[in-house]
Structures are given as C-alpha cells and as structure tokens.
Short mmCIF file of C-alpha atoms in Angstrom, two decimals:
data_model
loop_
_atom_site.label_atom_id
_atom_site.label_comp_id
_atom_site.label_asym_id
_atom_site.label_seq_id
_atom_site.Cartn_x
_atom_site.Cartn_y
_atom_site.Cartn_z
CA MET A 13 103.79 110.51 135.83
CA LEU A 14 104.72 111.16 136.34
CA GLN A 15 107.27 107.48 132.88
CA PRO A 16 113.30 107.93 126.87
CA ARG A 17 121.31 115.22 114.33
CA PHE A 18 122.14 116.46 112.35
CA THR A 19 123.43 120.03 112.80
CA PHE A 20 122.04 123.00 110.93
CA PHE A 21 123.71 125.77 112.94
CA ALA A 22 127.49 126.07 113.14
CA ILE A 23 128.99 125.67 116.59
CA TRP A 24 132.13 127.51 117.56
CA ALA A 25 135.19 125.44 118.28
CA ALA A 26 135.96 126.73 121.76
CA SER A 27 136.24 124.01 124.38
CA LEU A 28 133.24 123.80 126.74
CA LEU A 29 134.95 122.23 129.72
CA SER A 30 133.84 124.43 132.59
CA ALA A 31 130.43 124.86 134.18
CA CYS A 32 130.12 128.21 132.47
CA ALA A 33 132.74 130.33 130.77
CA LYS A 34 133.05 133.63 128.97
CA THR A 35 133.69 133.37 125.23
CA GLY A 36 133.88 136.01 122.58
CA THR A 37 130.14 135.77 122.07
CA GLY A 38 128.78 135.26 125.59
CA GLU A 39 128.28 132.85 128.44
CA ILE A 40 128.07 129.06 128.37
CA LEU A 41 125.98 127.02 130.82
CA ASN A 42 126.27 123.28 131.39
CA TYR A 43 123.54 120.87 132.44
CA ALA A 44 123.22 117.07 132.47
CA LEU A 45 120.54 114.49 131.76
CA SER A 46 120.68 110.88 132.88
CA GLN A 47 119.62 109.55 129.48
CA ASP A 48 119.34 110.60 125.87
CA PRO A 49 115.96 112.10 124.98
CA ARG A 50 113.77 109.87 122.89
CA SER A 51 113.30 112.65 120.37
CA LEU A 52 113.11 116.45 120.19
CA ASP A 53 109.67 116.28 118.53
CA PRO A 54 106.91 117.48 120.91
CA ALA A 55 104.48 114.91 119.47
CA LEU A 56 106.81 112.16 120.74
CA SER A 57 107.35 113.61 124.19
CA THR A 58 106.78 110.61 126.45
CA ASP A 59 109.63 110.96 128.94
CA VAL A 60 111.18 113.60 131.18
CA PRO A 61 114.42 114.16 129.18
CA THR A 62 112.44 114.74 125.97
CA GLY A 63 110.03 117.06 127.77
CA GLU A 64 112.85 119.10 129.29
CA MET A 65 114.55 119.62 125.93
CA VAL A 66 111.33 120.31 124.03
CA THR A 67 110.51 123.16 126.39
CA LEU A 68 113.80 124.89 125.48
CA VAL A 69 113.11 124.99 121.73
CA PHE A 70 109.32 125.26 121.57
CA ASP A 71 106.55 127.40 123.06
CA ASN A 72 103.00 126.53 124.12
CA LEU A 73 99.89 128.64 124.22
CA VAL A 74 100.51 128.84 127.97
CA GLN A 75 103.78 128.13 129.80
CA VAL A 76 104.76 126.81 133.22
CA LYS A 77 107.03 129.03 135.32
CA PRO A 78 109.69 127.52 137.63
CA ASP A 79 107.36 127.87 140.62
CA GLY A 80 104.63 125.91 138.79
CA ALA A 81 102.40 128.91 138.07
CA LEU A 82 100.93 129.34 134.59
CA ALA A 83 101.88 132.32 132.42
CA PRO A 84 100.87 133.51 128.95
CA GLY A 85 102.88 131.95 126.16
CA LEU A 86 102.08 132.21 122.47
CA ALA A 87 98.61 133.30 123.56
CA HIS A 88 98.86 136.68 125.25
CA ARG A 89 95.33 136.38 126.66
CA TRP A 90 92.34 134.04 126.73
CA THR A 91 88.74 133.83 127.91
CA VAL A 92 86.64 130.93 129.17
CA ASP A 93 82.89 130.70 128.80
CA PRO A 94 80.79 130.54 132.03
CA ALA A 95 80.31 126.78 131.69
CA GLY A 96 84.07 126.23 131.57
CA ALA A 97 84.04 124.35 128.27
CA VAL A 98 85.00 126.90 125.57
CA TYR A 99 88.45 128.50 125.60
CA THR A 100 89.22 131.38 123.21
CA PHE A 101 92.91 132.29 122.75
CA GLN A 102 94.32 135.47 121.23
CA LEU A 103 97.78 134.89 119.76
CA ARG A 104 100.71 137.30 119.95
CA SER A 105 101.47 139.16 116.75
CA GLY A 106 104.86 139.09 115.06
CA VAL A 107 106.05 135.75 116.49
CA THR A 108 108.36 133.83 114.17
CA PHE A 109 109.86 130.35 114.22
CA HIS A 110 113.61 129.87 114.19
CA ASP A 111 113.46 129.36 110.41
CA GLY A 112 111.80 132.76 109.95
CA SER A 113 108.26 131.51 109.22
CA ARG A 114 105.43 133.31 111.01
CA LEU A 115 103.06 131.97 113.65
CA SER A 116 99.30 131.99 112.99
CA ALA A 117 96.20 130.37 114.42
CA PRO A 118 95.90 127.86 111.53
CA ILE A 119 99.46 126.75 112.25
CA VAL A 120 98.61 126.19 115.92
CA ARG A 121 95.57 124.16 114.87
CA GLY A 122 97.72 122.06 112.53
CA SER A 123 100.27 121.50 115.30
CA LEU A 124 97.62 120.17 117.69
CA LEU A 125 96.17 117.92 114.98
CA ARG A 126 99.66 116.60 114.24
CA ALA A 127 100.14 115.65 117.91
CA LEU A 128 96.80 113.83 117.85
CA ALA A 129 97.21 112.18 114.45
CA PRO A 130 96.59 108.40 114.40
CA GLY A 131 99.91 107.96 112.56
CA THR A 132 101.91 109.56 115.39
CA SER A 133 103.76 106.51 116.69
CA GLY A 134 104.13 106.23 120.44
CA GLY A 135 103.18 109.77 121.40
CA ARG A 136 101.17 110.84 124.42
CA GLY A 137 98.19 112.76 123.12
CA TRP A 138 96.13 112.42 126.29
CA PRO A 139 96.58 116.05 127.44
CA LEU A 140 94.62 117.04 124.32
CA TYR A 141 91.88 114.40 124.65
CA PRO A 142 89.53 116.72 126.58
CA ILE A 143 89.03 118.66 123.31
CA GLN A 144 85.77 117.75 121.58
CA GLY A 145 86.42 114.94 119.10
CA ALA A 146 90.16 114.65 119.88
CA ARG A 147 90.10 111.16 121.34
CA ALA A 148 88.05 109.79 118.44
CA TYR A 149 90.36 111.49 115.93
CA ALA A 150 93.43 110.01 117.62
CA ALA A 151 91.81 106.57 117.45
CA GLY A 152 91.18 106.98 113.72
CA GLU A 153 87.43 107.00 114.25
CA ARG A 154 86.73 110.41 112.70
CA PRO A 155 88.47 112.60 110.10
CA ASP A 156 88.63 115.85 112.05
CA VAL A 157 88.49 117.51 115.48
CA PRO A 158 85.44 119.79 115.67
CA GLY A 159 86.64 121.20 118.99
CA ILE A 160 89.55 123.07 117.32
CA THR A 161 88.41 126.07 115.27
CA VAL A 162 90.10 129.17 113.85
CA PRO A 163 87.83 132.23 113.48
CA ASP A 164 90.77 134.28 112.13
CA ASP A 165 94.57 134.23 111.88
CA SER A 166 95.10 135.38 115.45
CA THR A 167 92.27 133.54 117.24
CA LEU A 168 92.02 129.89 118.27
CA VAL A 169 88.95 128.37 119.92
CA LEU A 170 89.12 125.05 121.80
CA THR A 171 85.82 123.46 122.84
CA LEU A 172 85.93 120.66 125.42
CA GLU A 173 83.79 117.55 125.72
CA GLU A 174 82.98 118.64 129.29
CA PRO A 175 84.24 121.31 131.71
CA LEU A 176 87.72 120.59 133.02
CA ASN A 177 89.46 123.05 135.33
CA ILE A 178 92.98 121.72 134.64
CA PHE A 179 92.77 122.22 130.88
CA LEU A 180 95.11 125.23 130.75
CA THR A 181 97.66 123.24 132.71
CA LEU A 182 97.39 120.39 130.19
CA LEU A 183 98.04 122.85 127.35
CA ALA A 184 101.40 123.63 128.95
CA MET A 185 102.51 120.00 128.54
CA PRO A 186 105.27 119.35 125.95
CA VAL A 187 102.95 117.45 123.57
CA ALA A 188 100.95 120.68 123.08
CA ALA A 189 104.02 122.72 122.04
CA VAL A 190 103.57 124.47 118.71
CA VAL A 191 105.58 123.31 115.69
CA PRO A 192 105.92 124.91 112.22
CA GLU A 193 103.59 124.24 109.32
CA ASN A 194 104.19 120.95 107.49
CA ALA A 195 106.64 119.69 110.12
CA GLY A 196 107.68 116.13 109.41
CA ALA A 197 109.62 113.32 111.00
CA GLU A 198 112.84 115.33 110.73
CA LEU A 199 111.65 117.50 113.60
CA GLY A 200 112.85 114.88 116.07
CA GLU A 201 116.46 115.40 114.95
CA GLN A 202 116.28 118.99 113.69
CA PRO A 203 113.78 120.82 115.92
CA VAL A 204 112.53 124.24 114.84
CA GLY A 205 110.32 126.13 117.26
CA THR A 206 109.59 129.64 118.49
CA GLY A 207 111.24 129.06 121.88
CA PRO A 208 114.06 130.90 123.68
CA TRP A 209 116.76 128.47 122.52
CA ARG A 210 117.71 127.42 118.98
CA PHE A 211 118.91 123.88 118.38
CA VAL A 212 122.56 123.64 117.36
CA SER A 213 123.71 120.02 117.55
CA TRP A 214 123.09 116.58 119.05
CA ALA A 215 125.70 113.88 119.49
CA HIS A 216 123.62 110.99 120.73
CA ASP A 217 124.38 109.69 124.21
CA ASP A 218 126.97 112.44 124.56
CA GLN A 219 125.68 116.01 124.41
CA MET A 220 123.25 118.54 122.93
CA VAL A 221 124.00 122.21 122.31
CA PHE A 222 121.49 125.08 122.15
CA ALA A 223 122.09 128.74 121.29
CA ARG A 224 120.21 131.81 122.49
CA HIS A 225 117.38 132.85 120.15
CA ASP A 226 118.02 136.57 119.88
CA GLY A 227 114.72 137.08 118.05
CA TYR A 228 112.63 135.57 120.84
CA TRP A 229 109.29 137.33 121.32
CA ASP A 230 109.94 137.63 125.07
CA THR A 231 113.23 138.42 126.82
CA PRO A 232 115.89 136.15 125.28
CA PRO A 233 118.10 134.02 127.52
CA LEU A 234 120.83 135.90 129.38
CA ALA A 235 123.45 133.29 128.50
CA ASP A 236 124.70 132.62 124.99
CA THR A 237 124.86 128.82 124.98
CA LEU A 238 123.37 125.90 126.89
CA LYS A 239 125.23 122.62 126.68
CA VAL A 240 123.38 119.49 127.87
CA ARG A 241 125.51 116.43 128.53
CA ILE A 242 124.27 112.83 128.85
CA ILE A 243 125.72 111.36 132.06
CA PRO A 244 123.83 108.24 133.21
CA GLU A 245 125.38 107.82 136.67
CA GLU A 246 124.29 110.27 139.34
CA LEU A 247 127.62 109.99 141.19
CA THR A 248 129.45 110.85 137.96
CA GLN A 249 127.21 113.90 137.54
CA ALA A 250 128.04 114.96 141.08
CA ALA A 251 131.76 114.52 140.46
CA GLU A 252 131.56 116.58 137.25
CA TYR A 253 129.85 119.36 139.18
CA GLU A 254 132.55 119.35 141.85
CA LEU A 255 135.17 119.60 139.07
CA GLY A 256 133.40 122.73 137.80
CA ARG A 257 132.01 121.11 134.66
CA LEU A 258 128.27 121.40 135.40
CA SER A 259 126.35 124.52 136.38
CA VAL A 260 123.83 122.65 138.55
CA VAL A 261 123.34 119.10 139.75
CA GLU A 262 120.89 117.08 141.82
CA VAL A 263 122.58 115.82 144.98
CA PRO A 264 122.56 112.00 145.19
CA PHE A 265 120.52 110.75 148.16
CA GLY A 266 123.46 108.82 149.58
CA GLU A 267 125.64 111.94 149.46
CA THR A 268 123.21 114.25 151.25
CA THR A 269 125.13 114.61 154.53
CA ARG A 270 128.48 115.27 152.86
CA TRP A 271 127.07 117.88 150.48
CA GLU A 272 125.24 119.66 153.29
CA THR A 273 128.64 120.19 154.86
CA ALA A 274 130.84 120.72 151.80
CA HIS A 275 128.50 122.88 149.67
CA VAL A 276 126.47 124.85 152.22
CA GLY A 277 126.07 128.05 150.20
CA GLU A 278 125.32 126.27 146.95
CA LEU A 279 122.31 124.15 147.92
CA GLN A 280 118.64 124.64 147.09
CA ARG A 281 115.79 122.60 148.59
CA ARG A 282 112.24 122.24 147.34
CA ALA A 283 109.38 119.98 148.38
CA ALA A 284 108.97 117.85 145.28
CA LEU A 285 105.66 117.28 143.51
CA ARG A 286 106.33 113.58 143.92
CA THR A 287 105.22 110.78 146.19
CA LEU A 288 106.95 107.52 147.05
CA TYR A 289 104.64 104.62 147.92
CA VAL A 290 103.87 100.93 147.78
CA ALA A 291 100.75 100.19 145.73
CA ILE A 292 98.66 97.49 147.40
CA ASN A 293 96.63 95.45 144.92
CA THR A 294 93.21 95.76 146.56
CA THR A 295 91.78 92.89 144.47
CA ARG A 296 94.09 90.16 145.74
CA GLY A 297 92.98 87.88 148.60
CA PRO A 298 93.32 89.35 152.11
CA LEU A 299 94.42 92.68 150.62
CA ARG A 300 90.76 93.36 149.80
CA ASP A 301 90.26 94.07 153.52
CA PRO A 302 91.17 97.68 154.47
CA ARG A 303 92.13 96.46 157.95
CA VAL A 304 94.91 94.37 156.43
CA ARG A 305 96.07 97.32 154.35
CA ARG A 306 96.10 99.62 157.39
CA ALA A 307 98.06 96.97 159.29
CA LEU A 308 100.75 97.04 156.61
CA ASN A 309 101.02 100.80 157.10
CA LEU A 310 101.28 100.50 160.89
CA ALA A 311 103.99 97.84 160.64
CA LEU A 312 106.55 100.10 158.93
CA ASP A 313 109.06 102.30 160.74
CA ARG A 314 109.01 104.74 157.87
CA GLU A 315 110.87 107.47 159.74
CA ALA A 316 113.84 105.14 160.20
CA ILE A 317 113.71 104.04 156.56
CA LEU A 318 113.61 107.66 155.37
CA SER A 319 116.57 108.59 157.56
CA ASN A 320 118.70 105.56 156.76
CA VAL A 321 117.98 105.23 153.06
CA ALA A 322 117.23 108.75 151.80
CA GLY A 323 119.22 110.94 154.15
CA GLY A 324 116.01 112.29 155.68
CA ARG A 325 115.13 114.04 152.41
CA GLY A 326 111.38 113.71 152.61
CA MET A 327 108.22 114.28 154.60
CA LEU A 328 106.21 111.30 155.81
CA ALA A 329 103.01 111.02 153.76
CA ALA A 330 99.49 111.00 155.17
CA GLY A 331 97.79 110.89 151.78
CA SER A 332 98.70 111.16 148.12
CA ILE A 333 98.60 114.95 147.58
CA PRO A 334 102.04 116.54 148.16
CA PRO A 335 102.57 119.70 150.20
CA GLY A 336 102.12 122.87 148.19
CA LEU A 337 99.06 121.63 146.30
CA ALA A 338 95.41 122.39 147.12
CA GLY A 339 93.90 119.65 149.25
CA HIS A 340 97.08 118.70 151.10
CA ASP A 341 96.27 118.52 154.82
CA SER A 342 99.35 119.36 156.87
CA THR A 343 97.49 118.59 160.12
CA ARG A 344 96.71 114.96 159.30
CA ARG A 345 99.15 112.63 161.02
CA PRO A 346 100.74 109.77 159.05
CA TYR A 347 100.16 106.19 160.13
CA PRO A 348 102.38 105.75 163.20
CA TYR A 349 104.93 102.99 163.66
CA ASP A 350 102.78 100.62 165.73
CA PRO A 351 103.65 96.91 165.33
CA GLU A 352 101.23 95.94 168.11
CA GLY A 353 98.42 97.83 166.41
CA ALA A 354 99.29 96.07 163.15
CA ARG A 355 99.08 92.67 164.85
CA ARG A 356 95.68 93.55 166.37
CA LEU A 357 94.25 94.54 162.98
CA LEU A 358 95.57 91.39 161.38
CA ALA A 359 94.04 89.34 164.18
CA GLU A 360 90.67 91.06 163.63
CA ALA A 361 90.80 90.46 159.88
CA ARG A 362 91.89 86.84 160.43
CA PRO A 363 93.58 86.35 157.07
CA ALA A 364 95.23 83.07 156.25
CA ALA A 365 98.99 83.09 156.71
CA LEU A 366 99.87 86.29 154.89
CA SER A 367 102.58 85.81 152.29
CA LEU A 368 103.08 88.62 149.78
CA ARG A 369 105.32 89.36 146.81
CA LEU A 370 106.80 92.85 146.70
CA TRP A 371 107.83 93.87 143.20
CA ARG A 372 110.40 96.57 142.59
CA SER A 373 112.71 97.87 139.88
CA ASN A 374 116.47 97.51 140.09
CA ARG A 375 117.16 101.04 141.32
CA PRO A 376 119.65 100.75 144.21
CA ILE A 377 117.63 102.92 146.59
CA TYR A 378 114.59 100.70 145.98
CA ALA A 379 116.61 97.65 146.99
CA ARG A 380 117.31 99.16 150.41
CA ILE A 381 113.73 100.35 150.91
CA ALA A 382 112.33 96.94 149.94
CA GLN A 383 114.65 95.16 152.37
CA SER A 384 113.47 97.41 155.20
CA ILE A 385 109.83 96.77 154.30
CA GLN A 386 110.47 93.04 154.21
CA GLN A 387 112.02 93.14 157.67
CA ASP A 388 109.33 95.31 159.29
CA LEU A 389 106.44 93.31 157.85
CA GLY A 390 108.15 90.11 158.88
CA ASN A 391 108.16 91.38 162.46
CA VAL A 392 104.33 91.34 162.48
CA GLY A 393 104.04 87.92 160.85
CA VAL A 394 103.76 88.92 157.19
CA THR A 395 106.12 87.04 154.87
CA VAL A 396 107.42 89.16 152.00
CA GLU A 397 109.24 87.88 148.92
CA ILE A 398 111.06 90.61 147.01
CA VAL A 399 110.82 90.34 143.22
CA GLU A 400 113.43 92.45 141.40
CA ARG A 401 113.02 93.19 137.71
CA ASP A 402 114.08 95.92 135.29
CA ALA A 403 111.85 98.99 135.50
CA ALA A 404 109.73 98.13 132.45
CA SER A 405 109.08 94.54 133.58
CA ALA A 406 108.25 95.52 137.16
CA ARG A 407 105.86 98.23 135.95
CA SER A 408 104.24 95.83 133.50
CA ALA A 409 103.59 93.27 136.26
CA ALA A 410 101.99 95.94 138.43
CA ARG A 411 99.85 97.27 135.59
CA ASN A 412 98.67 93.76 134.75
CA GLY A 413 97.61 93.13 138.35
CA GLU A 414 100.25 90.46 138.98
CA ALA A 415 101.93 92.18 141.95
CA ASP A 416 100.62 92.02 145.51
CA LEU A 417 102.75 95.03 146.37
CA PHE A 418 104.66 97.39 144.05
CA LEU A 419 107.28 99.86 145.28
CA THR A 420 107.22 102.90 143.02
CA ASP A 421 106.86 106.68 142.86
CA TRP A 422 104.75 109.21 141.01
CA TYR A 423 106.11 112.46 139.63
CA GLY A 424 103.65 115.25 138.98
CA ASP A 425 103.17 115.80 135.25
CA TYR A 426 101.62 119.15 136.10
CA PRO A 427 101.24 121.17 139.31
CA ASP A 428 97.67 120.32 140.27
CA PRO A 429 96.22 117.94 142.89
CA GLU A 430 94.14 116.34 140.13
CA ASN A 431 97.33 114.67 138.92
CA PHE A 432 97.65 112.92 142.30
CA THR A 433 94.02 111.77 142.48
CA TYR A 434 92.35 111.07 139.12
CA PRO A 435 95.02 108.88 137.47
CA LEU A 436 95.98 107.14 140.72
CA PHE A 437 92.56 106.26 142.20
CA HIS A 438 89.70 106.70 139.72
CA SER A 439 88.32 103.39 138.46
CA ARG A 440 88.66 104.55 134.84
CA ASN A 441 92.41 104.26 135.26
CA LEU A 442 92.85 100.75 136.66
CA GLY A 443 96.30 99.33 135.92
CA PRO A 444 97.91 101.02 132.90
CA GLY A 445 96.05 104.27 133.61
CA GLY A 446 97.94 104.74 136.88
CA ASN A 447 95.61 103.13 139.44
CA LEU A 448 98.05 100.36 140.38
CA ALA A 449 96.07 99.58 143.53
CA PHE A 450 93.08 98.64 141.32
CA LEU A 451 90.91 100.63 143.72
CA ARG A 452 87.22 100.82 142.84
CA ASP A 453 84.97 103.06 144.90
CA ALA A 454 81.92 104.77 143.40
CA GLY A 455 81.83 107.49 146.04
CA LEU A 456 85.48 108.34 145.50
CA ASP A 457 85.01 108.34 141.71
CA SER A 458 82.17 110.82 142.05
CA LEU A 459 84.20 113.18 144.25
CA ILE A 460 87.15 113.08 141.85
CA LEU A 461 85.00 113.94 138.83
CA ARG A 462 83.33 116.79 140.71
CA ALA A 463 86.73 118.17 141.72
CA ARG A 464 87.91 118.09 138.09
CA ALA A 465 84.86 119.91 136.77
CA THR A 466 84.16 122.67 139.29
CA PRO A 467 85.23 126.20 138.28
CA ASP A 468 85.18 127.22 141.97
CA THR A 469 88.72 127.15 143.39
CA ALA A 470 87.58 126.97 147.01
CA GLU A 471 85.20 124.12 146.25
CA LYS A 472 87.93 122.27 144.39
CA THR A 473 90.25 122.59 147.39
CA ARG A 474 87.54 121.29 149.70
CA LEU A 475 86.81 118.32 147.46
CA MET A 476 90.49 117.48 147.05
CA ALA A 477 90.98 117.47 150.82
CA GLU A 478 88.01 115.10 151.19
CA ILE A 479 89.37 112.82 148.46
CA ASP A 480 92.78 112.71 150.11
CA ARG A 481 91.22 111.91 153.51
CA ARG A 482 89.18 109.04 152.06
CA VAL A 483 92.16 107.62 150.22
CA PHE A 484 94.22 107.69 153.41
CA GLU A 485 91.51 105.81 155.30
CA MET A 486 91.06 103.22 152.53
CA ALA A 487 94.83 102.62 152.54
CA PRO A 488 95.26 101.40 148.93
CA TRP A 489 98.94 102.23 149.40
CA ILE A 490 101.60 101.91 152.02
CA PHE A 491 102.18 105.65 152.25
CA LEU A 492 105.93 106.33 152.46
CA TRP A 493 107.02 109.94 151.96
CA PHE A 494 107.03 113.03 149.78
CA PRO A 495 110.65 113.50 148.64
CA VAL A 496 112.49 116.80 148.95
CA ASP A 497 114.55 117.91 145.96
CA LEU A 498 118.12 118.96 146.80
CA TRP A 499 120.21 120.59 144.10
CA ALA A 500 123.50 122.45 144.04
CA MET A 501 124.23 125.53 141.92
CA ARG A 502 127.77 126.71 141.25
CA PRO A 503 128.72 129.92 143.13
CA GLU A 504 129.37 131.76 139.86
CA ILE A 505 125.84 131.08 138.59
CA GLU A 506 122.72 133.09 139.32
CA GLY A 507 119.06 132.87 138.32
CA TRP A 508 118.54 129.11 138.33
CA ARG A 509 115.81 127.65 140.55
CA ILE A 510 114.59 124.10 141.07
CA PRO A 511 111.47 123.81 138.89
CA ALA A 512 108.22 122.56 140.41
CA VAL A 513 107.67 120.30 137.37
CA PHE A 514 110.04 118.90 134.77
CA ASN A 515 109.18 121.45 132.05
CA GLY A 516 109.25 124.52 134.31
CA GLN A 517 112.92 125.55 133.92
CA ARG A 518 113.75 127.12 130.56
CA TRP A 519 117.15 128.62 131.58
CA ARG A 520 116.21 132.09 130.32
CA GLU A 521 117.18 133.91 133.52
CA VAL A 522 120.34 131.93 134.26
CA ARG A 523 123.75 133.52 133.80
CA LEU A 524 127.18 134.18 135.28
CA ARG A 525 127.22 136.65 138.12
CA PRO A 526 128.28 140.11 136.87
#
C-alpha cells in the first residue's frame, strides 16, 4: 500500500494525562500516531495517519469493520446487476452532518466528483477510477462522470467501466468518504462529516482531539473523547503506554520478549495483512533467469533472520497472499534454507560473477535484515552492496528500475487478495504502480484480470491460489515473511481490537470497563 486548526468546538480544560479517565462528561481514550496526518480532507488521504483520522469523522457508503468485513454505511442496502457492473445504493434517511446539514444522493455524487476533480492536488482517486468516465474526468479529459447518476434524493447509481468484484471494498477507502455540499479547502483543517466522532482541535505535531457525535445515525461511541497524540518514536510510545498515558500501543519488535513477559494479559496478536519481501528486478542481467532468483531465495536463512531481528513475529512466506485471505495456501512450503541448492542453481544458470546492489530505507530493522541478507548471499558467492537512503529516495530508485534488489513491505489497502496480486505483479503496474520486480508475464496477467472480474467467489479463490503458486515459482521476490501484529491494551480498557486494515478501527465500541 499499502505509502503523511483551527478549533470550532470548545474543549474542556481538564488535563488528559492518563490513558483514559472519568470526567464530568464521560470517558477519555488516548491513542498515538507516529506522524502528523497530511490533512483531514478525505480527498487528500494518501497516507495511513490521514486515513485513520478521516475514518473517525466521515462515513462511506460502505464501511470496513475491525475484522475486515464490509458493513452498510451511509447506504443501508444496495443491489448489483447480473453482469457485476451497475451498483444501485439506497441511502439512509435522516442522516445529518456535524453542522446540521442533511445527507442526500446529490451530495454523495458531488463528494465523489470532488475527490476525482482535476484540481485536487496530490490526492489518490484511483479507488474511484473503475467508475465509467472517472479516470478521464480526473485527467481533465472530459467535463463529467457519466457513471455517477442520481435517480432521486435517496438513490445513487454507479456504473463501472467493466465488472470488478472488489468495487465495494474500494468504496470503503478514505478517499470515497462523503463530505458536505460545497466543501472547500478548509475541510483539511476543519473537517465536518457524518461520522461517529466530531472534530474538536488539532495542534500540529502534538495532538488531535475528537468528541463523541451524539447525533450519529448508528450507535454513538461509548467514550466521550478520543485524544490522538503525535509521538514519532515507537519506544517513546511504548513508554507512554507503560506510564498509563496511552490506551493501546503497538509493541516494538525489539521489545517483543520483554512485553510477552511483563504484559501477558494485555496483549493481542493478529496475522497482519502485510508482507515483507525483497523485490528482485527481473529485467536486470542475470536476474532475468528464474533459476538465479530461486537461488537467492534458497540462500537465505529466513527463520534465523525472523527470530533474531523481529522477535519471531511473523510467518515465513511461500507466496504474496497473506494468511486469512482467499488464495493463501497454508500447505505450500516456503523456500528452504539450502545454500548447496542455491550454489547448484547458480552453477546451472552460469551467470557472470554476481554482484548486486540491495537498496533499503533507513529504518533500523531494515538495516539488520539487509546485513543478514548480505551475509547469507555472500556465503553462496553473491556479492551484495547495501545502499541506504531515506524512504522516499529508496522507493524512487526501485520504482525507476535502478535497484537490483529492494527491501520493502506491502500493507494491504483493503482486505482482498487482489491487493496482493494486481498492483504487485500485473504488467500494467510496472514500477510506480507497485510491480517493483518489473515482472511481465502474459499468462499471469490474464489470470489476475479474470480473478478481478469474476462474480463467483469460489472461482476467484481458485484463481488467486493459482496466481500465488505461479508467482512463487517465478520468484520475482525473495519471499521473507508475513508479519504478526502485536498490540497491548490497558487493563482498564475494553472493546478495542487490532483492525485488519488501517481504516477498520473507529473506536465506537471502546470504553472503560464498568
């Protein structure tokens, strides 16, 4: 992905120093982000912090639950035509924005057009591009979007360019959140939505405060206030949690063993919709040969790296689709640690002296992983030079095809195996689109497009499993592992669960224990 005030409500003066505390008006919860959101405007939602905050204030036609399942949002029901290309949504009646204005189908249409508008600077409109005419409208090539129509005030019809079985999931993305009529640039600093939380204040690089929306169309949040602090360092976040100043926190990888002992009853684990890997540029010299790429996989003692670097918090990968998604094959064995097998494959391929440059960002955990890769590949005769850059520069080099190898990860934008196949391996998405291996395979492209279009769930699962098997055999990556999320929740808190995707936790059911 899955790649960052004005106050118009008064905030009470009580100190918010504990993870959650009773006040005269209710309960206070505390959360932390590692960086300031870029904006609170859904149209500018390009990063995880922005997406997390947008989902507190705004609603979509459909919503993502913490477990990743879809649920009705502003649309209480919908139908899809037999071809899978026309979606008709019936909106809830009586829904109002935080400013008191009422929701209607024309307002939803205007919100989607605003997100797609050519003048929207730096937004990510791609979840809406499947709508007929949306891509051309966003490019300034046509004046309207014929695929968005409004038969009446409570009905919205979206017609797609072609059938796409993940479309509802895309509509749950933050960019598709519904904003009020005539919303302008001020929305980024003064967000007004229909969501469960009302914006209160934002002190940049310090904290944001949200208040329960008592007039929410669904059950309002159980707590009164949600305070979101900006704490860049993960160890500082962990320390704040242990001091009782955060309600939940992600456990730092290097602290895993200590926390498993010190916070036994507070921990939650979840297999993350995320994969850690090394993209192999399949267009560069000897790396064109799949035998060489398989040899790189066999040369790594990934189990040792996982244990030593990440506290064992992961499952060795034998493909790109994480556990829990259709198409993941739990019976397929990962590439074993087999240095002799790696040497045999390299001897068969007979490449010239293999010298590769491994690019990585400056994240500390990546430094340790890269050093282990360098050592293991060196043991089979492959020379590796590690190139460290800031995250943006390293990603740019990989997208431009300059990197032989690129250590990175991919977070699921949405809980569907399509997100771990189409952007990562289809030839439409070479480089900047997500296919950092620059893999081109007509047969694989065809399978991926069929899997995206079929309305048959069983057929989609079968196709995804076949795609994942082929990818594993082609070895466009050094497959590392699927991380496991590990979070702690304060003993006095109840109702919070690790979300499957970044916009799945809206804090509505979180509160102090009675």
